[in-house]
């Protein structure tokens, strides 16, 4: 599947950000909203010189809410971002490098204990901002896995379903050298988003889909819930 998607879409070069901290902020802000809305919020923060630990630390909660308002749920996301900064300050000396140097399981546990951080956000931060080799699963991958019968039973929209998709991806790349898995997980997630946007919406559009070759594909005409 990865190889067919690479042939169809080429390298994706994710995540679209200038710094690891910008990746982290984007991972928080992209929850339940479009990336275009996130870009407006990131631009506001950049203009306020707040796209860094130091900058966000100095920004008042009210000002932070105002800057990220285009992303929606700003009264929830702003305190969540402040909680992340407080955790880095209190436990890792205010350094993302020290955070990144901690064991993957420990970082994931701490991230999941923070407000506003679910498994997908935690794994996106680990992979894209901190360089840890962990898969990221999302609604697009769930749809692809369900429609192609890759996970039994079909993964639901819950924590258990998410972890089943993570296990599926981990096993798919288990034979690859450990030192390149972060890159592979990065590209695979970006590629599933690309095919998802083009072909695997609430109602599947399979014509010219690069995954249409799969003989195990199910009947993908059932309308599902809204995009995340």
Short mmCIF file of C-alpha atoms in Angstrom, two decimals:
data_model
loop_
_atom_site.label_atom_id
_atom_site.label_comp_id
_atom_site.label_asym_id
_atom_site.label_seq_id
_atom_site.Cartn_x
_atom_site.Cartn_y
_atom_site.Cartn_z
CA UNK A 1 0.00 0.00 0.00
CA UNK A 2 2.78 2.43 0.91
CA UNK A 3 4.58 1.76 -2.35
CA UNK A 4 1.44 2.27 -4.45
CA UNK A 5 0.70 5.56 -2.69
CA UNK A 6 4.27 6.78 -3.21
CA UNK A 7 3.96 6.02 -6.92
CA UNK A 8 0.71 7.97 -7.07
CA UNK A 9 1.53 10.99 -4.92
CA UNK A 10 5.30 11.15 -4.43
CA UNK A 11 7.03 12.38 -1.25
CA UNK A 12 4.80 14.52 0.95
CA UNK A 13 7.42 16.26 3.15
CA UNK A 14 5.20 16.52 6.22
CA UNK A 15 4.67 18.24 8.69
CA UNK A 16 4.21 21.76 7.21
CA UNK A 17 6.04 23.79 9.86
CA UNK A 18 9.24 25.76 10.34
CA UNK A 19 10.16 24.49 13.82
CA UNK A 20 9.34 21.54 16.08
CA UNK A 21 7.43 23.84 18.41
CA UNK A 22 5.30 25.04 15.52
CA UNK A 23 4.48 21.39 14.81
CA UNK A 24 3.32 20.98 18.41
CA UNK A 25 1.13 24.07 18.31
CA UNK A 26 -0.30 22.95 14.99
CA UNK A 27 -1.08 19.50 16.39
CA UNK A 28 -3.15 21.10 19.13
CA UNK A 29 -4.88 23.60 16.86
CA UNK A 30 -5.80 21.21 14.05
CA UNK A 31 -8.18 19.26 16.27
CA UNK A 32 -11.74 19.54 14.91
CA UNK A 33 -10.88 22.18 12.34
CA UNK A 34 -9.35 22.69 8.91
CA UNK A 35 -5.67 23.28 8.28
CA UNK A 36 -6.50 26.58 6.57
CA UNK A 37 -7.94 27.84 9.86
CA UNK A 38 -4.83 26.62 11.68
CA UNK A 39 -2.61 28.53 9.26
CA UNK A 40 -4.41 31.76 10.15
CA UNK A 41 -3.84 31.12 13.86
CA UNK A 42 -0.19 30.25 13.31
CA UNK A 43 0.28 33.46 11.33
CA UNK A 44 -1.25 35.42 14.21
CA UNK A 45 1.14 33.79 16.67
CA UNK A 46 4.10 34.35 14.37
CA UNK A 47 3.29 38.03 14.08
CA UNK A 48 3.04 38.20 17.88
CA UNK A 49 6.45 36.46 18.14
CA UNK A 50 4.79 33.73 20.17
CA UNK A 51 5.69 30.63 18.12
CA UNK A 52 8.26 29.44 20.63
CA UNK A 53 8.25 28.18 24.19
CA UNK A 54 9.47 31.58 25.37
CA UNK A 55 6.96 33.47 23.30
CA UNK A 56 3.98 31.37 24.29
CA UNK A 57 5.07 31.40 27.92
CA UNK A 58 5.04 35.21 27.91
CA UNK A 59 1.67 35.51 26.16
CA UNK A 60 -1.34 35.99 28.40
CA UNK A 61 -4.11 33.42 28.21
CA UNK A 62 -6.51 36.06 26.87
CA UNK A 63 -4.10 37.10 24.12
CA UNK A 64 -3.43 33.47 23.22
CA UNK A 65 -7.14 32.82 22.91
CA UNK A 66 -7.51 35.84 20.67
CA UNK A 67 -4.67 34.76 18.37
CA UNK A 68 -5.89 31.19 17.95
CA UNK A 69 -9.59 31.99 17.71
CA UNK A 70 -9.71 31.18 13.94
CA UNK A 71 -8.98 27.52 14.80
CA UNK A 72 -12.08 27.20 16.94
CA UNK A 73 -12.46 25.82 20.47
CA UNK A 74 -9.99 28.51 21.53
CA UNK A 75 -11.19 28.58 25.15
CA UNK A 76 -10.17 24.91 25.40
CA UNK A 77 -7.08 24.89 23.17
CA UNK A 78 -5.38 27.92 24.74
CA UNK A 79 -5.27 26.48 28.29
CA UNK A 80 -4.17 23.14 26.81
CA UNK A 81 -1.20 24.81 25.11
CA UNK A 82 -0.33 26.59 28.34
CA UNK A 83 -0.43 23.24 30.16
CA UNK A 84 2.01 21.77 27.65
CA UNK A 85 4.45 24.65 28.16
CA UNK A 86 4.12 24.30 31.95
CA UNK A 87 4.92 20.58 31.71
CA UNK A 88 8.03 21.20 29.59
CA UNK A 89 9.16 23.93 31.99
CA UNK A 90 8.60 21.95 35.20
CA UNK A 91 9.80 18.51 34.07
CA UNK A 92 12.25 19.12 31.22
CA UNK A 93 13.92 22.40 32.10
CA UNK A 94 12.00 24.34 29.47
CA UNK A 95 13.76 22.41 26.70
CA UNK A 96 12.16 20.52 23.82
CA UNK A 97 15.51 18.80 23.29
CA UNK A 98 15.33 17.30 26.77
CA UNK A 99 11.74 16.27 26.16
CA UNK A 100 12.71 14.60 22.89
CA UNK A 101 15.55 12.73 24.63
CA UNK A 102 13.17 11.01 27.04
CA UNK A 103 11.93 7.46 26.33
CA UNK A 104 9.04 7.30 23.88
CA UNK A 105 6.67 5.52 26.26
CA UNK A 106 7.29 8.11 28.99
CA UNK A 107 6.69 11.06 26.67
CA UNK A 108 3.50 9.50 25.32
CA UNK A 109 2.21 8.84 28.83
CA UNK A 110 2.90 12.42 29.91
CA UNK A 111 1.33 13.89 26.78
CA UNK A 112 -1.80 11.79 27.19
CA UNK A 113 -2.15 13.01 30.77
CA UNK A 114 -2.35 16.63 29.58
CA UNK A 115 -5.67 18.33 28.81
CA UNK A 116 -6.61 18.39 25.15
CA UNK A 117 -4.24 15.57 24.11
CA UNK A 118 -5.59 12.33 22.72
CA UNK A 119 -3.64 9.49 21.10
CA UNK A 120 -3.52 11.06 17.63
CA UNK A 121 -2.24 14.40 18.93
CA UNK A 122 0.30 12.71 21.20
CA UNK A 123 1.64 10.53 18.39
CA UNK A 124 1.76 13.46 15.95
CA UNK A 125 3.89 15.39 18.44
CA UNK A 126 6.14 12.38 19.03
CA UNK A 127 6.66 11.68 15.34
CA UNK A 128 6.69 15.08 13.66
CA UNK A 129 8.07 17.33 16.39
CA UNK A 130 10.26 15.03 18.47
CA UNK A 131 11.40 12.51 15.85
CA UNK A 132 10.25 9.34 17.61
CA UNK A 133 9.33 6.37 15.38
CA UNK A 134 5.63 6.03 16.21
CA UNK A 135 2.78 5.66 13.71
CA UNK A 136 -0.01 8.21 13.54
CA UNK A 137 -3.52 6.95 12.79
CA UNK A 138 -6.43 9.14 11.76
CA UNK A 139 -9.92 8.94 10.29
CA UNK A 140 -8.60 8.50 6.77
CA UNK A 141 -6.54 5.48 7.75
CA UNK A 142 -9.52 4.04 9.63
CA UNK A 143 -11.64 4.32 6.50
CA UNK A 144 -8.96 2.74 4.29
CA UNK A 145 -8.40 -0.09 6.77
CA UNK A 146 -12.13 -0.71 7.15
CA UNK A 147 -12.94 -0.61 3.45
CA UNK A 148 -10.03 -2.88 2.54
CA UNK A 149 -10.64 -5.30 5.40
CA UNK A 150 -7.21 -4.80 6.93
CA UNK A 151 -8.30 -4.97 10.59
CA UNK A 152 -10.71 -7.50 12.12
CA UNK A 153 -13.00 -6.50 13.65
CA UNK A 154 -13.20 -3.18 11.83
CA UNK A 155 -11.64 -0.41 13.95
CA UNK A 156 -14.13 1.88 15.66
CA UNK A 157 -13.84 5.59 16.37
CA UNK A 158 -12.46 5.01 19.85
CA UNK A 159 -9.20 4.40 21.70
CA UNK A 160 -9.24 0.66 21.00
CA UNK A 161 -9.81 1.27 17.29
CA UNK A 162 -6.99 3.80 17.23
CA UNK A 163 -4.54 1.40 18.86
CA UNK A 164 -5.54 -1.34 16.38
CA UNK A 165 -4.59 0.98 13.51
CA UNK A 166 -1.28 1.83 15.20
CA UNK A 167 -0.54 -1.88 15.59
CA UNK A 168 -1.43 -2.48 11.93
CA UNK A 169 1.02 0.19 10.79
CA UNK A 170 3.74 -0.93 13.19
CA UNK A 171 3.52 -4.50 11.95
CA UNK A 172 3.50 -3.40 8.30
CA UNK A 173 6.89 -1.70 8.73
CA UNK A 174 8.39 -4.12 11.25
CA UNK A 175 10.85 -5.55 8.71
CA UNK A 176 12.29 -2.13 7.87
CA UNK A 177 15.45 -0.89 9.63
CA UNK A 178 14.64 0.90 12.91
CA UNK A 179 16.64 3.96 11.90
CA UNK A 180 14.30 4.75 8.98
CA UNK A 181 10.95 3.91 10.57
CA UNK A 182 10.27 7.48 11.68
CA UNK A 183 10.64 8.61 8.06
CA UNK A 184 8.43 5.77 6.83
CA UNK A 185 5.72 6.45 9.42
CA UNK A 186 5.90 10.14 8.52
CA UNK A 187 5.41 9.52 4.82
CA UNK A 188 2.79 6.81 5.26
CA UNK A 189 0.57 9.02 7.41
CA UNK A 190 0.88 11.90 4.93
CA UNK A 191 0.12 9.56 2.02
CA UNK A 192 -3.00 8.15 3.69
CA UNK A 193 -4.23 11.71 4.16
CA UNK A 194 -3.60 12.36 0.47
CA UNK A 195 -5.53 9.29 -0.70
CA UNK A 196 -8.17 9.91 1.93
CA UNK A 197 -8.89 13.42 0.74
CA UNK A 198 -9.02 12.31 -2.88
CA UNK A 199 -10.89 9.01 -2.56
CA UNK A 200 -11.84 7.96 0.97
CA UNK A 201 -14.31 10.54 2.22
CA UNK A 202 -17.58 9.77 3.97
CA UNK A 203 -18.59 8.12 0.71
CA UNK A 204 -15.75 6.40 -1.11
CA UNK A 205 -14.81 7.49 -4.61
CA UNK A 206 -12.82 4.56 -5.96
CA UNK A 207 -12.38 5.57 -9.59
CA UNK A 208 -8.67 6.04 -10.31
CA UNK A 209 -7.80 5.38 -6.66
CA UNK A 210 -4.22 4.04 -6.39
CA UNK A 211 -5.49 1.42 -3.93
CA UNK A 212 -8.26 0.13 -6.21
CA UNK A 213 -6.00 -2.81 -7.18
CA UNK A 214 -6.65 -4.48 -3.80
CA UNK A 215 -8.64 -7.69 -4.40
CA UNK A 216 -9.75 -7.71 -0.73
CA UNK A 217 -11.43 -4.33 -0.90
CA UNK A 218 -14.89 -4.31 0.61
CA UNK A 219 -18.00 -2.47 -0.48
CA UNK A 220 -17.09 1.15 0.18
CA UNK A 221 -20.38 2.83 -0.58
CA UNK A 222 -21.69 3.19 2.94
CA UNK A 223 -21.87 6.75 4.20
CA UNK A 224 -20.02 7.24 7.45
CA UNK A 225 -19.73 9.93 10.06
CA UNK A 226 -18.22 13.39 9.50
CA UNK A 227 -14.54 14.00 9.07
CA UNK A 228 -12.62 14.75 12.24
#
